[in-house]
PDB file of C-alpha atoms in Angstrom:
ATOM      1  CA  UNK A   1      29.399 -14.864 -54.992  1.00  0.00           C
ATOM      2  CA  UNK A   2      28.040 -14.941 -51.436  1.00  0.00           C
ATOM      3  CA  UNK A   3      25.520 -17.710 -50.929  1.00  0.00           C
ATOM      4  CA  UNK A   4      21.886 -16.821 -50.250  1.00  0.00           C
ATOM      5  CA  UNK A   5      19.040 -18.651 -48.543  1.00  0.00           C
ATOM      6  CA  UNK A   6      16.709 -20.661 -50.733  1.00  0.00           C
ATOM      7  CA  UNK A   7      13.736 -18.576 -49.642  1.00  0.00           C
ATOM      8  CA  UNK A   8      15.392 -15.413 -50.944  1.00  0.00           C
ATOM      9  CA  UNK A   9      16.315 -17.168 -54.179  1.00  0.00           C
ATOM     10  CA  UNK A  10      12.654 -17.973 -54.852  1.00  0.00           C
ATOM     11  CA  UNK A  11      11.533 -14.400 -54.166  1.00  0.00           C
ATOM     12  CA  UNK A  12      14.320 -13.006 -56.360  1.00  0.00           C
ATOM     13  CA  UNK A  13      13.115 -15.258 -59.149  1.00  0.00           C
ATOM     14  CA  UNK A  14       9.555 -13.994 -58.666  1.00  0.00           C
ATOM     15  CA  UNK A  15       8.334 -17.557 -58.048  1.00  0.00           C
ATOM     16  CA  UNK A  16       6.785 -17.210 -54.598  1.00  0.00           C
ATOM     17  CA  UNK A  17       7.004 -15.456 -51.250  1.00  0.00           C
ATOM     18  CA  UNK A  18       9.520 -16.514 -48.614  1.00  0.00           C
ATOM     19  CA  UNK A  19       6.770 -18.010 -46.471  1.00  0.00           C
ATOM     20  CA  UNK A  20       5.479 -20.087 -49.369  1.00  0.00           C
ATOM     21  CA  UNK A  21       9.036 -21.175 -50.156  1.00  0.00           C
ATOM     22  CA  UNK A  22       9.498 -22.385 -46.583  1.00  0.00           C
ATOM     23  CA  UNK A  23       6.396 -24.530 -46.899  1.00  0.00           C
ATOM     24  CA  UNK A  24       7.634 -26.077 -50.143  1.00  0.00           C
ATOM     25  CA  UNK A  25      11.018 -26.806 -48.544  1.00  0.00           C
ATOM     26  CA  UNK A  26       9.424 -28.359 -45.431  1.00  0.00           C
ATOM     27  CA  UNK A  27       7.267 -30.558 -47.638  1.00  0.00           C
ATOM     28  CA  UNK A  28      10.334 -31.869 -49.481  1.00  0.00           C
ATOM     29  CA  UNK A  29       9.394 -30.354 -52.825  1.00  0.00           C
ATOM     30  CA  UNK A  30      12.676 -28.448 -53.287  1.00  0.00           C
ATOM     31  CA  UNK A  31      15.975 -30.012 -54.300  1.00  0.00           C
ATOM     32  CA  UNK A  32      19.448 -28.539 -54.655  1.00  0.00           C
ATOM     33  CA  UNK A  33      21.802 -30.398 -56.959  1.00  0.00           C
ATOM     34  CA  UNK A  34      19.522 -33.421 -56.707  1.00  0.00           C
ATOM     35  CA  UNK A  35      19.374 -33.486 -52.911  1.00  0.00           C
ATOM     36  CA  UNK A  36      16.278 -32.596 -50.909  1.00  0.00           C
ATOM     37  CA  UNK A  37      16.721 -29.156 -49.358  1.00  0.00           C
ATOM     38  CA  UNK A  38      16.142 -28.203 -45.740  1.00  0.00           C
ATOM     39  CA  UNK A  39      15.161 -24.961 -44.038  1.00  0.00           C
ATOM     40  CA  UNK A  40      18.324 -22.872 -43.796  1.00  0.00           C
ATOM     41  CA  UNK A  41      19.924 -24.266 -46.956  1.00  0.00           C
ATOM     42  CA  UNK A  42      22.019 -21.686 -48.779  1.00  0.00           C
ATOM     43  CA  UNK A  43      22.950 -21.771 -52.461  1.00  0.00           C
ATOM     44  CA  UNK A  44      25.085 -20.073 -55.076  1.00  0.00           C
ATOM     45  CA  UNK A  45      22.501 -19.140 -57.763  1.00  0.00           C
ATOM     46  CA  UNK A  46      25.171 -19.177 -60.468  1.00  0.00           C
ATOM     47  CA  UNK A  47      26.409 -22.695 -59.707  1.00  0.00           C
ATOM     48  CA  UNK A  48      23.764 -24.681 -57.884  1.00  0.00           C
ATOM     49  CA  UNK A  49      20.772 -26.297 -59.586  1.00  0.00           C
ATOM     50  CA  UNK A  50      17.464 -25.746 -57.812  1.00  0.00           C
ATOM     51  CA  UNK A  51      14.283 -27.619 -58.690  1.00  0.00           C
ATOM     52  CA  UNK A  52      10.745 -27.148 -57.407  1.00  0.00           C
ATOM     53  CA  UNK A  53       8.571 -30.248 -57.814  1.00  0.00           C
ATOM     54  CA  UNK A  54      11.004 -31.395 -60.492  1.00  0.00           C
ATOM     55  CA  UNK A  55      11.044 -28.112 -62.448  1.00  0.00           C
ATOM     56  CA  UNK A  56      14.374 -26.234 -62.630  1.00  0.00           C
ATOM     57  CA  UNK A  57      14.293 -22.687 -61.257  1.00  0.00           C
ATOM     58  CA  UNK A  58      16.748 -20.327 -62.874  1.00  0.00           C
ATOM     59  CA  UNK A  59      17.498 -16.708 -62.108  1.00  0.00           C
ATOM     60  CA  UNK A  60      18.276 -14.919 -65.356  1.00  0.00           C
ATOM     61  CA  UNK A  61      17.313 -11.537 -66.738  1.00  0.00           C
ATOM     62  CA  UNK A  62      14.954 -13.286 -69.160  1.00  0.00           C
ATOM     63  CA  UNK A  63      12.890 -14.625 -66.268  1.00  0.00           C
ATOM     64  CA  UNK A  64      12.037 -11.191 -64.901  1.00  0.00           C
ATOM     65  CA  UNK A  65       9.736  -8.365 -65.898  1.00  0.00           C
ATOM     66  CA  UNK A  66      11.150  -4.847 -66.203  1.00  0.00           C
ATOM     67  CA  UNK A  67       8.880  -1.851 -66.720  1.00  0.00           C
ATOM     68  CA  UNK A  68       9.206   1.921 -66.983  1.00  0.00           C
ATOM     69  CA  UNK A  69       6.228   4.016 -65.871  1.00  0.00           C
ATOM     70  CA  UNK A  70       5.848   7.750 -66.382  1.00  0.00           C
ATOM     71  CA  UNK A  71       4.191   8.444 -63.039  1.00  0.00           C
ATOM     72  CA  UNK A  72       1.801  11.415 -63.058  1.00  0.00           C
ATOM     73  CA  UNK A  73       1.290  13.852 -60.203  1.00  0.00           C
ATOM     74  CA  UNK A  74      -1.346  12.776 -57.711  1.00  0.00           C
ATOM     75  CA  UNK A  75      -0.511   9.053 -57.636  1.00  0.00           C
ATOM     76  CA  UNK A  76       1.082   7.303 -54.676  1.00  0.00           C
ATOM     77  CA  UNK A  77       3.913   4.847 -55.271  1.00  0.00           C
ATOM     78  CA  UNK A  78       2.355   1.867 -53.572  1.00  0.00           C
ATOM     79  CA  UNK A  79       0.774  -1.417 -54.585  1.00  0.00           C
ATOM     80  CA  UNK A  80      -1.738  -1.410 -51.753  1.00  0.00           C
ATOM     81  CA  UNK A  81      -5.246  -0.054 -52.118  1.00  0.00           C
ATOM     82  CA  UNK A  82      -5.062   3.536 -50.872  1.00  0.00           C
ATOM     83  CA  UNK A  83      -8.374   4.671 -52.290  1.00  0.00           C
ATOM     84  CA  UNK A  84     -10.015   4.855 -48.850  1.00  0.00           C
ATOM     85  CA  UNK A  85      -7.853   7.934 -48.286  1.00  0.00           C
ATOM     86  CA  UNK A  86      -8.985   9.433 -51.554  1.00  0.00           C
ATOM     87  CA  UNK A  87      -5.652   8.909 -53.290  1.00  0.00           C
ATOM     88  CA  UNK A  88      -4.892   7.136 -56.547  1.00  0.00           C
ATOM     89  CA  UNK A  89      -2.327   4.307 -56.743  1.00  0.00           C
ATOM     90  CA  UNK A  90       0.115   3.490 -59.507  1.00  0.00           C
ATOM     91  CA  UNK A  91      -1.600   0.091 -59.748  1.00  0.00           C
ATOM     92  CA  UNK A  92      -4.443   1.946 -61.478  1.00  0.00           C
ATOM     93  CA  UNK A  93      -2.022   2.549 -64.351  1.00  0.00           C
ATOM     94  CA  UNK A  94      -0.434  -0.916 -64.555  1.00  0.00           C
ATOM     95  CA  UNK A  95      -2.998  -2.677 -66.721  1.00  0.00           C
ATOM     96  CA  UNK A  96      -2.214  -5.788 -68.763  1.00  0.00           C
ATOM     97  CA  UNK A  97       1.225  -6.310 -67.202  1.00  0.00           C
ATOM     98  CA  UNK A  98       0.558 -10.008 -66.676  1.00  0.00           C
ATOM     99  CA  UNK A  99       2.652 -10.397 -63.519  1.00  0.00           C
ATOM    100  CA  UNK A 100       3.115  -8.703 -60.158  1.00  0.00           C
ATOM    101  CA  UNK A 101       5.888  -6.118 -60.183  1.00  0.00           C
ATOM    102  CA  UNK A 102       7.185  -3.811 -57.473  1.00  0.00           C
ATOM    103  CA  UNK A 103       8.346  -0.176 -57.654  1.00  0.00           C
ATOM    104  CA  UNK A 104      12.084   0.450 -57.477  1.00  0.00           C
ATOM    105  CA  UNK A 105      12.249   3.262 -54.926  1.00  0.00           C
ATOM    106  CA  UNK A 106       9.551   5.884 -54.707  1.00  0.00           C
ATOM    107  CA  UNK A 107       8.287   9.154 -56.075  1.00  0.00           C
ATOM    108  CA  UNK A 108       6.147  11.131 -53.655  1.00  0.00           C
ATOM    109  CA  UNK A 109       2.528  12.074 -54.328  1.00  0.00           C
ATOM    110  CA  UNK A 110       3.210  15.333 -56.169  1.00  0.00           C
ATOM    111  CA  UNK A 111       6.370  14.217 -57.961  1.00  0.00           C
ATOM    112  CA  UNK A 112       6.275  12.679 -61.407  1.00  0.00           C
ATOM    113  CA  UNK A 113       8.373  10.953 -64.010  1.00  0.00           C
ATOM    114  CA  UNK A 114      10.477   7.832 -64.438  1.00  0.00           C
ATOM    115  CA  UNK A 115       9.621   4.948 -62.118  1.00  0.00           C
ATOM    116  CA  UNK A 116      11.052   1.485 -62.687  1.00  0.00           C
ATOM    117  CA  UNK A 117       9.052  -1.573 -61.654  1.00  0.00           C
ATOM    118  CA  UNK A 118      10.246  -5.165 -61.601  1.00  0.00           C
ATOM    119  CA  UNK A 119      10.011  -8.548 -59.918  1.00  0.00           C
ATOM    120  CA  UNK A 120      13.823  -8.779 -59.933  1.00  0.00           C
ATOM    121  CA  UNK A 121      14.464  -8.230 -56.227  1.00  0.00           C
ATOM    122  CA  UNK A 122      18.258  -8.318 -56.432  1.00  0.00           C
ATOM    123  CA  UNK A 123      18.427  -5.669 -59.141  1.00  0.00           C
ATOM    124  CA  UNK A 124      15.878  -3.492 -57.324  1.00  0.00           C
ATOM    125  CA  UNK A 125      17.964  -3.600 -54.144  1.00  0.00           C
ATOM    126  CA  UNK A 126      21.096  -2.567 -55.989  1.00  0.00           C
ATOM    127  CA  UNK A 127      19.381   0.251 -57.854  1.00  0.00           C
ATOM    128  CA  UNK A 128      18.235   1.788 -54.573  1.00  0.00           C
ATOM    129  CA  UNK A 129      21.320   1.096 -52.428  1.00  0.00           C
ATOM    130  CA  UNK A 130      23.721   4.081 -52.141  1.00  0.00           C
ATOM    131  CA  UNK A 131      26.662   1.686 -52.430  1.00  0.00           C
ATOM    132  CA  UNK A 132      26.127   1.269 -56.179  1.00  0.00           C
ATOM    133  CA  UNK A 133      25.849   4.992 -56.991  1.00  0.00           C
ATOM    134  CA  UNK A 134      23.184   4.601 -59.658  1.00  0.00           C
ATOM    135  CA  UNK A 135      22.487   8.138 -60.852  1.00  0.00           C
ATOM    136  CA  UNK A 136      18.961   9.486 -61.091  1.00  0.00           C
ATOM    137  CA  UNK A 137      18.342  12.726 -62.972  1.00  0.00           C
ATOM    138  CA  UNK A 138      15.559  15.176 -62.136  1.00  0.00           C
ATOM    139  CA  UNK A 139      14.199  18.269 -63.839  1.00  0.00           C
ATOM    140  CA  UNK A 140      13.236  20.619 -61.015  1.00  0.00           C
ATOM    141  CA  UNK A 141      11.337  23.882 -61.397  1.00  0.00           C
ATOM    142  CA  UNK A 142      11.799  26.178 -58.394  1.00  0.00           C
ATOM    143  CA  UNK A 143       9.855  29.252 -57.382  1.00  0.00           C
ATOM    144  CA  UNK A 144      12.449  31.982 -57.966  1.00  0.00           C
ATOM    145  CA  UNK A 145      15.515  32.906 -60.016  1.00  0.00           C
ATOM    146  CA  UNK A 146      18.394  30.928 -58.540  1.00  0.00           C
ATOM    147  CA  UNK A 147      21.577  32.694 -57.522  1.00  0.00           C
ATOM    148  CA  UNK A 148      25.136  31.525 -57.039  1.00  0.00           C
ATOM    149  CA  UNK A 149      24.407  31.350 -53.319  1.00  0.00           C
ATOM    150  CA  UNK A 150      21.503  28.976 -53.932  1.00  0.00           C
ATOM    151  CA  UNK A 151      23.689  26.790 -56.140  1.00  0.00           C
ATOM    152  CA  UNK A 152      26.519  26.710 -53.624  1.00  0.00           C
ATOM    153  CA  UNK A 153      24.130  25.434 -50.964  1.00  0.00           C
ATOM    154  CA  UNK A 154      22.530  22.853 -53.253  1.00  0.00           C
ATOM    155  CA  UNK A 155      25.894  21.413 -54.323  1.00  0.00           C
ATOM    156  CA  UNK A 156      27.388  21.286 -50.820  1.00  0.00           C
ATOM    157  CA  UNK A 157      27.368  18.121 -48.620  1.00  0.00           C
ATOM    158  CA  UNK A 158      24.159  18.945 -46.762  1.00  0.00           C
ATOM    159  CA  UNK A 159      22.754  17.049 -43.793  1.00  0.00           C
ATOM    160  CA  UNK A 160      19.322  15.537 -44.501  1.00  0.00           C
ATOM    161  CA  UNK A 161      17.477  13.885 -41.605  1.00  0.00           C
ATOM    162  CA  UNK A 162      20.741  13.538 -39.698  1.00  0.00           C
ATOM    163  CA  UNK A 163      22.569  11.967 -42.657  1.00  0.00           C
ATOM    164  CA  UNK A 164      25.307  13.795 -44.581  1.00  0.00           C
ATOM    165  CA  UNK A 165      24.496  13.374 -48.259  1.00  0.00           C
ATOM    166  CA  UNK A 166      26.998  13.246 -51.065  1.00  0.00           C
ATOM    167  CA  UNK A 167      27.350  16.457 -53.118  1.00  0.00           C
ATOM    168  CA  UNK A 168      24.724  16.706 -55.845  1.00  0.00           C
ATOM    169  CA  UNK A 169      25.395  17.828 -59.393  1.00  0.00           C
ATOM    170  CA  UNK A 170      23.203  20.821 -60.295  1.00  0.00           C
ATOM    171  CA  UNK A 171      22.930  22.489 -63.700  1.00  0.00           C
ATOM    172  CA  UNK A 172      20.828  25.538 -64.515  1.00  0.00           C
ATOM    173  CA  UNK A 173      18.634  24.859 -67.529  1.00  0.00           C
ATOM    174  CA  UNK A 174      16.616  28.061 -67.528  1.00  0.00           C
ATOM    175  CA  UNK A 175      16.067  31.221 -65.448  1.00  0.00           C
ATOM    176  CA  UNK A 176      13.184  33.690 -65.733  1.00  0.00           C
ATOM    177  CA  UNK A 177      12.068  36.589 -63.572  1.00  0.00           C
ATOM    178  CA  UNK A 178       9.684  34.264 -61.706  1.00  0.00           C
ATOM    179  CA  UNK A 179      11.311  30.855 -61.526  1.00  0.00           C
ATOM    180  CA  UNK A 180      14.166  28.593 -62.598  1.00  0.00           C
ATOM    181  CA  UNK A 181      14.561  25.094 -63.994  1.00  0.00           C
ATOM    182  CA  UNK A 182      17.395  22.960 -62.666  1.00  0.00           C
ATOM    183  CA  UNK A 183      18.781  19.587 -63.690  1.00  0.00           C
ATOM    184  CA  UNK A 184      19.819  17.718 -60.551  1.00  0.00           C
ATOM    185  CA  UNK A 185      21.718  14.420 -60.580  1.00  0.00           C
ATOM    186  CA  UNK A 186      21.605  12.265 -57.435  1.00  0.00           C
ATOM    187  CA  UNK A 187      23.459   9.061 -56.661  1.00  0.00           C
ATOM    188  CA  UNK A 188      21.692   8.391 -53.349  1.00  0.00           C
ATOM    189  CA  UNK A 189      18.062   9.418 -53.260  1.00  0.00           C
ATOM    190  CA  UNK A 190      17.120   9.951 -49.619  1.00  0.00           C
ATOM    191  CA  UNK A 191      13.449  10.395 -48.758  1.00  0.00           C
ATOM    192  CA  UNK A 192      12.228  13.658 -50.362  1.00  0.00           C
ATOM    193  CA  UNK A 193      15.871  14.662 -50.702  1.00  0.00           C
ATOM    194  CA  UNK A 194      15.499  17.300 -53.405  1.00  0.00           C
ATOM    195  CA  UNK A 195      12.628  19.065 -51.654  1.00  0.00           C
ATOM    196  CA  UNK A 196      14.561  19.116 -48.371  1.00  0.00           C
ATOM    197  CA  UNK A 197      17.701  20.377 -50.120  1.00  0.00           C
ATOM    198  CA  UNK A 198      15.761  23.198 -51.751  1.00  0.00           C
ATOM    199  CA  UNK A 199      14.183  24.054 -48.412  1.00  0.00           C
ATOM    200  CA  UNK A 200      17.647  24.432 -46.887  1.00  0.00           C
ATOM    201  CA  UNK A 201      18.610  26.680 -49.794  1.00  0.00           C
ATOM    202  CA  UNK A 202      15.546  28.868 -49.211  1.00  0.00           C
ATOM    203  CA  UNK A 203      13.740  27.991 -52.429  1.00  0.00           C
ATOM    204  CA  UNK A 204      10.525  26.097 -53.078  1.00  0.00           C
ATOM    205  CA  UNK A 205       9.854  23.317 -55.575  1.00  0.00           C
ATOM    206  CA  UNK A 206       7.051  24.008 -58.049  1.00  0.00           C
ATOM    207  CA  UNK A 207       7.473  20.846 -60.081  1.00  0.00           C
ATOM    208  CA  UNK A 208       9.729  17.791 -59.803  1.00  0.00           C
ATOM    209  CA  UNK A 209      10.113  15.368 -62.687  1.00  0.00           C
ATOM    210  CA  UNK A 210      12.518  12.416 -62.715  1.00  0.00           C
ATOM    211  CA  UNK A 211      13.754  12.002 -66.277  1.00  0.00           C
ATOM    212  CA  UNK A 212      16.070   9.002 -65.936  1.00  0.00           C
ATOM    213  CA  UNK A 213      17.178   6.160 -63.677  1.00  0.00           C
ATOM    214  CA  UNK A 214      20.689   5.054 -64.512  1.00  0.00           C
ATOM    215  CA  UNK A 215      20.822   4.422 -68.259  1.00  0.00           C
ATOM    216  CA  UNK A 216      17.020   4.263 -68.642  1.00  0.00           C
ATOM    217  CA  UNK A 217      15.521   7.509 -69.897  1.00  0.00           C
ATOM    218  CA  UNK A 218      11.896   8.631 -69.858  1.00  0.00           C
ATOM    219  CA  UNK A 219      12.218  10.056 -73.387  1.00  0.00           C
ATOM    220  CA  UNK A 220       8.810  10.300 -75.132  1.00  0.00           C
ATOM    221  CA  UNK A 221       6.776   8.057 -72.832  1.00  0.00           C
ATOM    222  CA  UNK A 222       3.453   9.861 -72.159  1.00  0.00           C
ATOM    223  CA  UNK A 223       2.407  10.630 -68.592  1.00  0.00           C
ATOM    224  CA  UNK A 224       0.465   7.761 -67.057  1.00  0.00           C
ATOM    225  CA  UNK A 225       1.758   5.193 -69.549  1.00  0.00           C
ATOM    226  CA  UNK A 226       4.216   2.320 -69.119  1.00  0.00           C
ATOM    227  CA  UNK A 227       6.399   0.240 -71.386  1.00  0.00           C
ATOM    228  CA  UNK A 228       8.631  -2.795 -71.095  1.00  0.00           C
ATOM    229  CA  UNK A 229      12.342  -2.137 -71.050  1.00  0.00           C
ATOM    230  CA  UNK A 230      14.321  -3.019 -74.142  1.00  0.00           C
ATOM    231  CA  UNK A 231      16.891  -5.840 -73.723  1.00  0.00           C
ATOM    232  CA  UNK A 232      19.703  -3.311 -74.133  1.00  0.00           C
ATOM    233  CA  UNK A 233      18.256  -1.225 -71.287  1.00  0.00           C
ATOM    234  CA  UNK A 234      18.071  -4.267 -69.010  1.00  0.00           C
ATOM    235  CA  UNK A 235      21.655  -5.164 -69.910  1.00  0.00           C
ATOM    236  CA  UNK A 236      22.755  -1.603 -69.111  1.00  0.00           C
ATOM    237  CA  UNK A 237      21.037  -1.726 -65.702  1.00  0.00           C
ATOM    238  CA  UNK A 238      22.686  -5.055 -64.906  1.00  0.00           C
ATOM    239  CA  UNK A 239      26.029  -3.589 -65.914  1.00  0.00           C
ATOM    240  CA  UNK A 240      25.851  -0.463 -63.748  1.00  0.00           C
ATOM    241  CA  UNK A 241      24.845  -2.563 -60.724  1.00  0.00           C
ATOM    242  CA  UNK A 242      27.533  -5.187 -61.263  1.00  0.00           C
ATOM    243  CA  UNK A 243      25.098  -7.986 -62.094  1.00  0.00           C
ATOM    244  CA  UNK A 244      25.939  -8.377 -65.780  1.00  0.00           C
ATOM    245  CA  UNK A 245      28.449 -11.174 -65.201  1.00  0.00           C
ATOM    246  CA  UNK A 246      25.957 -13.127 -63.087  1.00  0.00           C
ATOM    247  CA  UNK A 247      23.000 -13.089 -65.467  1.00  0.00           C
ATOM    248  CA  UNK A 248      23.184 -15.266 -68.554  1.00  0.00           C
TER     249      UNK A 248
END
């Protein structure tokens, strides 16, 4: 694999920030394969042995925390305190986690559903990078009966914010006289992509619920609640992002 800087290795392991890692390296507290490290040292996490003050640091799936939150409407996907603007944060819902985790991607204020959180920086980057084509499935209720014309627009390679998106898979789940429910599968996830796609198609979004991220499904998790991922779910995420052979 491509070597990475020691500072990034420590953040990926959830041990400390890059700035804190630099201080530890400068102070001679970090060794690589028994030799004192220097600022700028790069390592292969799968082959090199890193110690901090004599304690081995290993990057394995077991070392990380992986959560699934069913985000309700009205909560912002941020870890900062946003209450001064009168908005609720997802941190209000993450009680008793025991460690600091970070959201994988975002759901906007009025969207809801599956949100992964982790301290595994490498996996989070791969889950959100278009290169890895990790599918995310949404249940979308729109404000009118959809027609074939609407569907043709939604499944075409539209341009969103100057970027040509990949075609999106769209299935009609239900149509009434007043609205429709669609199942939309994205492999990219641009900012507010579904809402902007629907706008181009001339339809409005009444409700947007993400039901799965890759192999992890929301299933029966109540709104506002979180759970830890099962080992098989973590393994499946590592597999779809190409990390399974690097985590032991």
